[in-house]
PDB file of C-alpha atoms in Angstrom:
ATOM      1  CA  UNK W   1    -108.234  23.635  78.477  1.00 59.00           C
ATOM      2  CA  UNK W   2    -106.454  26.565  79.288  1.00 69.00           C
ATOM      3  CA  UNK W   3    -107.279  29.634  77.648  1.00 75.00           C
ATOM      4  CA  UNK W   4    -104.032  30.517  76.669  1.00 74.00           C
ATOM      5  CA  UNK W   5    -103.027  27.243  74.925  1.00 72.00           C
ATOM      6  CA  UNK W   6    -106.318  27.600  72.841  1.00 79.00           C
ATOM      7  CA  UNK W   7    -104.592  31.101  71.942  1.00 76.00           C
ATOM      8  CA  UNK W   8    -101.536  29.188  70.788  1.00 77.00           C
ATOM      9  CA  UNK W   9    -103.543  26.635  68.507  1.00 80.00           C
ATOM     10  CA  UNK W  10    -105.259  29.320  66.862  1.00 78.00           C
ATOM     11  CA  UNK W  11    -102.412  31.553  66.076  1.00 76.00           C
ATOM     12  CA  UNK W  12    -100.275  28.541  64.826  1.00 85.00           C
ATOM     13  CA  UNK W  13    -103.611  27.128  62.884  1.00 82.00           C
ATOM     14  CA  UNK W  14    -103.408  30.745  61.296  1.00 86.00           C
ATOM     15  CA  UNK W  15    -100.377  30.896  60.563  1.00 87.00           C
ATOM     16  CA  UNK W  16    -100.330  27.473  58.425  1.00 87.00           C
ATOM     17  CA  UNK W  17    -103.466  28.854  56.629  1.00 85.00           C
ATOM     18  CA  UNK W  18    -101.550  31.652  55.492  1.00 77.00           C
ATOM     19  CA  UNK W  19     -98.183  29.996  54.573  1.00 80.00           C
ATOM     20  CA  UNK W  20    -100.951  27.378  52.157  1.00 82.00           C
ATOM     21  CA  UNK W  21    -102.358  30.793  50.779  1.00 79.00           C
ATOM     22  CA  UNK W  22     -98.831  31.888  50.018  1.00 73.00           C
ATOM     23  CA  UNK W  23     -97.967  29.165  48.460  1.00 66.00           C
ATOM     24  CA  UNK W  24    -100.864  28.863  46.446  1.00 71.00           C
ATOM     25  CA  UNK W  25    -100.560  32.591  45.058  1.00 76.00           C
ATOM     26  CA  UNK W  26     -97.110  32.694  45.238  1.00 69.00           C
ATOM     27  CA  UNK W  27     -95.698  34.046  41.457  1.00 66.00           C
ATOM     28  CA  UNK W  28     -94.230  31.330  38.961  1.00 66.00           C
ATOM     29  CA  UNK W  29     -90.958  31.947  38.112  1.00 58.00           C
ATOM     30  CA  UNK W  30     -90.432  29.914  34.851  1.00 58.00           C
ATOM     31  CA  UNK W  31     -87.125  27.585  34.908  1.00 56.00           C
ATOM     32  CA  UNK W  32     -83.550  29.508  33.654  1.00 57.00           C
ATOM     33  CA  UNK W  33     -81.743  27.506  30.596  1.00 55.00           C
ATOM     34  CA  UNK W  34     -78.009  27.732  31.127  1.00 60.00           C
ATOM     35  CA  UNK W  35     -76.476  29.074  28.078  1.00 56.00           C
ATOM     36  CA  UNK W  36     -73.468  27.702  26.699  1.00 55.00           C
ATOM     37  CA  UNK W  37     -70.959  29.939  25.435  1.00 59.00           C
ATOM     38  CA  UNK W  38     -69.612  29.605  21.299  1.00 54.00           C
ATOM     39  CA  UNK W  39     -66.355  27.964  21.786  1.00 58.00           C
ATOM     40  CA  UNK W  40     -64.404  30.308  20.149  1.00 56.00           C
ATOM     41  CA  UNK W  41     -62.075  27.618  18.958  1.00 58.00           C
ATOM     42  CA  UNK W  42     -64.723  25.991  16.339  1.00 54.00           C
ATOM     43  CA  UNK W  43     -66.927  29.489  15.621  1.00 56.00           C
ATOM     44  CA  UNK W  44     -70.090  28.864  13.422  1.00 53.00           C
ATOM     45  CA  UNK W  45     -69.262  29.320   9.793  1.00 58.00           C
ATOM     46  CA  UNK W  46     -71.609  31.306   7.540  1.00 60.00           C
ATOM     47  CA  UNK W  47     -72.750  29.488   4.712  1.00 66.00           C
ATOM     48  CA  UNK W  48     -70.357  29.246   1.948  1.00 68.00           C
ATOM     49  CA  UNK W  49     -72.197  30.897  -1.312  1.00 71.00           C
ATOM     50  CA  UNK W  50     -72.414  27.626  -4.261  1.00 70.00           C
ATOM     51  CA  UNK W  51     -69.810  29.252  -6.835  1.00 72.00           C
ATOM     52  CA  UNK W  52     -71.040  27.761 -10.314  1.00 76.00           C
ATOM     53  CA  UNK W  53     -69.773  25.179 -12.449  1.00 75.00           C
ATOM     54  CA  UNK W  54     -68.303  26.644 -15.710  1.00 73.00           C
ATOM     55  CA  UNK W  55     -67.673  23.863 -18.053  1.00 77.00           C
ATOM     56  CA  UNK W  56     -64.018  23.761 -19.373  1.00 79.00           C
ATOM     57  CA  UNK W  57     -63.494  23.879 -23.286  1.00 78.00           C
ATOM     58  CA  UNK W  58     -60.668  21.454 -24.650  1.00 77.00           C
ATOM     59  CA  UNK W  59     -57.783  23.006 -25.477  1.00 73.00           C
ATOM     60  CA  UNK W  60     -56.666  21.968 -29.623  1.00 72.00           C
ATOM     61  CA  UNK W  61     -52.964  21.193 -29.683  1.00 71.00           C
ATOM     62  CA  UNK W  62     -51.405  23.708 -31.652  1.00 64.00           C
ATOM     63  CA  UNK W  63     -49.136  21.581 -33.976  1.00 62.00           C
ATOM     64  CA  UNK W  64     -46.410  23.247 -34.997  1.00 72.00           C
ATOM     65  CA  UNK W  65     -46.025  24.089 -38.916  1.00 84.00           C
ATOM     66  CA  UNK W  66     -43.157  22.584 -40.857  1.00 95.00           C
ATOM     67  CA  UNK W  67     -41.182  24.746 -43.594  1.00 98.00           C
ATOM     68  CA  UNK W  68     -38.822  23.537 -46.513  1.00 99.00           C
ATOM     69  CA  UNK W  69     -36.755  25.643 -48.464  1.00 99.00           C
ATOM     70  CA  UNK W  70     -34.873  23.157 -50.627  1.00 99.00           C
ATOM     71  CA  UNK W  71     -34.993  20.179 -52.689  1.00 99.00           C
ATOM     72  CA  UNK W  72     -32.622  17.172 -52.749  1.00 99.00           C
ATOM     73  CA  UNK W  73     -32.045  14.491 -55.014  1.00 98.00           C
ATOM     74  CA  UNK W  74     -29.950  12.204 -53.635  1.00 98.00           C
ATOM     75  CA  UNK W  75     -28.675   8.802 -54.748  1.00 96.00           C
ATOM     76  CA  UNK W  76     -26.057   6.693 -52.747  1.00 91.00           C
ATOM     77  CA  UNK W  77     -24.332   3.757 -54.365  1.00 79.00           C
ATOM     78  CA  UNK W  78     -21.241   2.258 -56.005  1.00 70.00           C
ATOM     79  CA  UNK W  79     -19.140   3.184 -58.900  1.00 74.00           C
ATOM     80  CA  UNK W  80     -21.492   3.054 -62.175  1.00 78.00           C
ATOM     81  CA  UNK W  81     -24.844   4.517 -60.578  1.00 83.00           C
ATOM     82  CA  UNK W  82     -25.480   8.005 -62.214  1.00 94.00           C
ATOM     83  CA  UNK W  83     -28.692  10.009 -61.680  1.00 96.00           C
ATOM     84  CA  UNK W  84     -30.242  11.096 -64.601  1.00 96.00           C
ATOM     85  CA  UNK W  85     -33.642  13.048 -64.812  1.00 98.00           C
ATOM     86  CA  UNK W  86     -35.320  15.868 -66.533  1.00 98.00           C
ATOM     87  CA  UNK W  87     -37.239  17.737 -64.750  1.00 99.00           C
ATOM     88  CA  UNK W  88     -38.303  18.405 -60.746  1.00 99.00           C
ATOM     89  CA  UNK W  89     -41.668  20.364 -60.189  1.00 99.00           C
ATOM     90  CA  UNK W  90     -43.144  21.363 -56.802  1.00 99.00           C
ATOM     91  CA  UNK W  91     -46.227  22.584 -56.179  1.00 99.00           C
ATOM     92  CA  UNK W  92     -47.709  24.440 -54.070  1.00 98.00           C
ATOM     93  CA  UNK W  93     -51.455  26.119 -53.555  1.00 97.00           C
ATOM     94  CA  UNK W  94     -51.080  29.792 -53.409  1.00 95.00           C
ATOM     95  CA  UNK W  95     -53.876  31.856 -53.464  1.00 95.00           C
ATOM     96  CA  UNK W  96     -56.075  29.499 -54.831  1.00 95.00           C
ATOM     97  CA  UNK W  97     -53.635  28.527 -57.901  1.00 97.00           C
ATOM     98  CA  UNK W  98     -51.467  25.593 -58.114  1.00 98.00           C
ATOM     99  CA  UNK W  99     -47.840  27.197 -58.486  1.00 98.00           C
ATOM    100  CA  UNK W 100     -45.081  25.376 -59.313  1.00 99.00           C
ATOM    101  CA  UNK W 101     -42.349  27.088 -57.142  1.00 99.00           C
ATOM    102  CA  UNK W 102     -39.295  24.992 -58.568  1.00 99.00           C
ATOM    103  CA  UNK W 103     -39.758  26.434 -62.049  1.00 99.00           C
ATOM    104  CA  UNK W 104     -36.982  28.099 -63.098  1.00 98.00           C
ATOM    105  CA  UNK W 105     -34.667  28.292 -59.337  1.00 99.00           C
ATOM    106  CA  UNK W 106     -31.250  27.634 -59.064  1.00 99.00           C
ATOM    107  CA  UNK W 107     -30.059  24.275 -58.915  1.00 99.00           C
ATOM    108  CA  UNK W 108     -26.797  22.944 -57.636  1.00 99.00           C
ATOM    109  CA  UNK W 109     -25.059  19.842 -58.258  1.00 98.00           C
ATOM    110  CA  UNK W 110     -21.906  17.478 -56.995  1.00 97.00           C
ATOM    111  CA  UNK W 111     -21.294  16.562 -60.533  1.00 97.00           C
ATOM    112  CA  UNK W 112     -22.489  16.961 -64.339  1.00 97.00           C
ATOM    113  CA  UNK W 113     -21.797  14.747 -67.074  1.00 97.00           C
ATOM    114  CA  UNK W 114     -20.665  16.377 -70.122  1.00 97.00           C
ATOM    115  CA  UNK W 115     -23.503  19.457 -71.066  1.00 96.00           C
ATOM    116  CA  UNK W 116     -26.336  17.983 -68.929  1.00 98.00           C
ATOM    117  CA  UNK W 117     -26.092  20.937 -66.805  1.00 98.00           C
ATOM    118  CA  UNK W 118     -28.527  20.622 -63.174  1.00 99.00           C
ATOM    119  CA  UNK W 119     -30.476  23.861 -64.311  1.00 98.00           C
ATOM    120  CA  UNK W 120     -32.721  21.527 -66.881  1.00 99.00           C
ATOM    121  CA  UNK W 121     -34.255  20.097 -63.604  1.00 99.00           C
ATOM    122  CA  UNK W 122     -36.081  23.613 -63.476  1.00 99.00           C
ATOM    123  CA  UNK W 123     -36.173  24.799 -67.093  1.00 98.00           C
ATOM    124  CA  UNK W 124     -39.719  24.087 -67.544  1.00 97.00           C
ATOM    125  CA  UNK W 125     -38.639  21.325 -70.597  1.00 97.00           C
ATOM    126  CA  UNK W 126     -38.567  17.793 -70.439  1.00 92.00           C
ATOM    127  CA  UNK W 127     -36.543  16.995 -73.710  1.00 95.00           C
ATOM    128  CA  UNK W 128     -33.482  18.723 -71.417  1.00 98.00           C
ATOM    129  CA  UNK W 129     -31.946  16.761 -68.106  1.00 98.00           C
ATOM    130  CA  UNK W 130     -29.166  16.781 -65.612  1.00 98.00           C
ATOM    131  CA  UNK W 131     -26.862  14.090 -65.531  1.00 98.00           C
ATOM    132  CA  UNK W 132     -24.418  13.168 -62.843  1.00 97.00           C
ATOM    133  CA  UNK W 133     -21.293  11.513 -63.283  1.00 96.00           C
ATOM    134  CA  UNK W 134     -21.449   7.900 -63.177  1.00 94.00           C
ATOM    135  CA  UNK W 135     -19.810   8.207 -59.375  1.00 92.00           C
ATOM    136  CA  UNK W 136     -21.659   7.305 -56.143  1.00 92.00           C
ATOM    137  CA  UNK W 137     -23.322   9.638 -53.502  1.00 95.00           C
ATOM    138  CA  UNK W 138     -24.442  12.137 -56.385  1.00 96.00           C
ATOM    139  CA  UNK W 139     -26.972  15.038 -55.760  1.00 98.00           C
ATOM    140  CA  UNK W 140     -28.530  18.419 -57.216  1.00 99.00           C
ATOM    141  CA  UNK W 141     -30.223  20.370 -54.983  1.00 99.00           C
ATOM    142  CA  UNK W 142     -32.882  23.247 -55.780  1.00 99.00           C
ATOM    143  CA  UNK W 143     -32.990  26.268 -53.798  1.00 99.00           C
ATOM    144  CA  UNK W 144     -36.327  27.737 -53.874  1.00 99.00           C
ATOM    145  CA  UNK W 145     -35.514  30.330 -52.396  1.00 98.00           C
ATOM    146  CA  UNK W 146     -38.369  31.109 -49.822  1.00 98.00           C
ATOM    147  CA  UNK W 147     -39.734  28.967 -47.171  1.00 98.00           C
ATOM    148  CA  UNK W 148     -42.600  27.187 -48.123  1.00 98.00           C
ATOM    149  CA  UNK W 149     -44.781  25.233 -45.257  1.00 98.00           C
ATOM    150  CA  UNK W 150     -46.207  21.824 -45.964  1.00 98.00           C
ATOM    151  CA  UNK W 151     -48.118  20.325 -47.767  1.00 98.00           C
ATOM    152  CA  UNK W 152     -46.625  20.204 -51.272  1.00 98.00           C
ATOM    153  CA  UNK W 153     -46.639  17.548 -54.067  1.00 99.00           C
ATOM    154  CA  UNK W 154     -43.606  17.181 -56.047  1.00 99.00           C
ATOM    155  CA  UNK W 155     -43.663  15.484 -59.792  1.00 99.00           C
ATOM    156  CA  UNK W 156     -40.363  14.060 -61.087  1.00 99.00           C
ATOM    157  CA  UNK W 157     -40.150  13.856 -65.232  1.00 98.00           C
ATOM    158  CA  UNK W 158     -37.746  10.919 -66.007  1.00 98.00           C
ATOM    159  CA  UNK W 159     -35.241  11.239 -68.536  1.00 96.00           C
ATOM    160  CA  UNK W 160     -37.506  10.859 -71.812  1.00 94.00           C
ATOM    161  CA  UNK W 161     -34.700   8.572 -73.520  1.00 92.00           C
ATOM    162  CA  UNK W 162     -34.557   5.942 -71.823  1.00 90.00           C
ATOM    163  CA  UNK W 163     -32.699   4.888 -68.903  1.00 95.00           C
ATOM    164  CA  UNK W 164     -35.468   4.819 -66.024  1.00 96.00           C
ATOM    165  CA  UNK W 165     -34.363   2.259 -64.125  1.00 96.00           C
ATOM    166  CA  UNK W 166     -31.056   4.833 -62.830  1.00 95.00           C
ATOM    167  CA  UNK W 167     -33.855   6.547 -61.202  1.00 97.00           C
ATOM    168  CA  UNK W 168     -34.540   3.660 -58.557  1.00 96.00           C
ATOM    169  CA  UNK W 169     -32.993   4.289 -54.859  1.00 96.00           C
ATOM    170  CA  UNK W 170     -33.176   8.247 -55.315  1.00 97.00           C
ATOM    171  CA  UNK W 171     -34.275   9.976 -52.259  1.00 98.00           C
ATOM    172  CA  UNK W 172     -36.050  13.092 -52.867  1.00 99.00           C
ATOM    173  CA  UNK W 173     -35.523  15.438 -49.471  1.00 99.00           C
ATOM    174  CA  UNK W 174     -37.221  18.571 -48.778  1.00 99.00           C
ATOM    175  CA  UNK W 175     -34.621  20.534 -46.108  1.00 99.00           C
ATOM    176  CA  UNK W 176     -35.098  23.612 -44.246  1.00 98.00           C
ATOM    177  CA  UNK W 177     -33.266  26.860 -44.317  1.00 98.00           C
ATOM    178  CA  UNK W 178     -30.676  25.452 -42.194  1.00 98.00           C
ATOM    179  CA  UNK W 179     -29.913  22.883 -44.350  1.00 98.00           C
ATOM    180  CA  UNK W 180     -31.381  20.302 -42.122  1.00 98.00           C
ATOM    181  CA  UNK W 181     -33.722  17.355 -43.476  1.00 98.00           C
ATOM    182  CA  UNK W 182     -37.425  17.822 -43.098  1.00 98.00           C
ATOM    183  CA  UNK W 183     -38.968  14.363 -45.064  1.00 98.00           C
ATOM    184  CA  UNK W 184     -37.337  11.975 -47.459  1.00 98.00           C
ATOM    185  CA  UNK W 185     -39.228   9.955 -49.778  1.00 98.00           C
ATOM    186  CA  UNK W 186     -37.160   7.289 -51.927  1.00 98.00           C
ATOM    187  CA  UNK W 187     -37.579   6.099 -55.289  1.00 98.00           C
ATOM    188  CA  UNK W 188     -38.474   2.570 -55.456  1.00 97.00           C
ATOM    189  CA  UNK W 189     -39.394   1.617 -59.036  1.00 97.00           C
ATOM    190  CA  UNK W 190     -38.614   2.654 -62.829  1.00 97.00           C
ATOM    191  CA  UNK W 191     -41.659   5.212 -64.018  1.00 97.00           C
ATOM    192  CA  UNK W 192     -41.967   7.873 -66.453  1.00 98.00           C
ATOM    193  CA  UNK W 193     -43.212  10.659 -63.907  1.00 98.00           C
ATOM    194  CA  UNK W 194     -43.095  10.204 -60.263  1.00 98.00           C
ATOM    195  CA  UNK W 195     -45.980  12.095 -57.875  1.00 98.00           C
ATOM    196  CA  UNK W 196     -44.766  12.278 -54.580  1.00 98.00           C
ATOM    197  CA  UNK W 197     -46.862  14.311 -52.025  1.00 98.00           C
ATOM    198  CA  UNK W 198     -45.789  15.498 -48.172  1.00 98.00           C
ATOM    199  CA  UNK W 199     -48.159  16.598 -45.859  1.00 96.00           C
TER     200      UNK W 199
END
């Protein structure tokens, strides 16, 4: 063999020798991860903070308070159906005391029979009374002059003679201020005294 290809086999034999060393010793270059960009259009959200519970406390209705300044005694009817009573009390707890309120205020009447004047509703007697004429759609009303709110209990004397049954269909109304009718309660039955409470 010539001496010149023997030259050529070792160079090349060399040269693979050191391409194997290179490769062997060559540095590691460890593997890039693509990063993907935040899309801006959904960003991350910080956490939202837990805001705490605070339990709600029921509300009470407020209920509105109902006043009365006057009292009504009404009777409808026919010819022949006069009222005739002797005395209206209302009271009321003021302070701790049970006042009557009525005693003693103006009363006011469609008609009076003879000298049974409407002011013995309030006198603070029950030997007195008022007595309507014997016409229908009579009434006597008591101003009490002050509003008073609910509740208060009302007591009705009878006329102490006789006569009770004329005290069936009365209505006894409590009105406000105005005039304007608050309750109504109505007579049903022939009694010496009559307790009639509104609340």
């Amino acid at each position: 063999m010539n001496g010149w290809v023997i030259a050529l086999i070792v160079v090349i034999v060399i040269i693979i020798i050191g391409l194997i060393i290179y490769w062997v010793r060559r540095p590691r270059v460890p593997a890039v991860v693509p990063v993907v960009p935040v899309n801006p259009t959904n960003p991350v959200n910080p956490t939202t903070p837990v805001v705490p519970v605070v339990p709600i406390t029921p509300v009470t209705p407020v209920v509105p308070t109902r006043t009365f300044r006057y009292i009504r005694l009404f009777k409808a009817g026919s010819e022949g159906s006069p009222i005739n009573l002797g005395e209206v009390e209302a009271f009321k707890n003021i302070n701790g005391l049970r006042v009557n309120v009525a005693a003693g205020k103006p009363v006011t009447a469609t008609s009076t029979y003879q000298n049974y004047s409407p002011s013995n509703l309030t006198d603070g007697s029950n030997t007195t009374m008022w007595h309507s004429e014997s016409i229908a759609n009579q009434s006597a009303t008591i101003d009490l002059q002050n509003n008073y709110e609910l509740p208060v209990d009302i007591v009705i004397i009878n006329r102490v003679t006789g006569f009770w049954e004329r005290a069936i269909g009365v209505q006894v109304q409590l009105l406000d201020q105005n005039m304007s009718l608050i309750d109504v309660r109505t007579i049903a039955d022939a009694q010496a005294t009559y307790n009639i409470s509104f609340a």
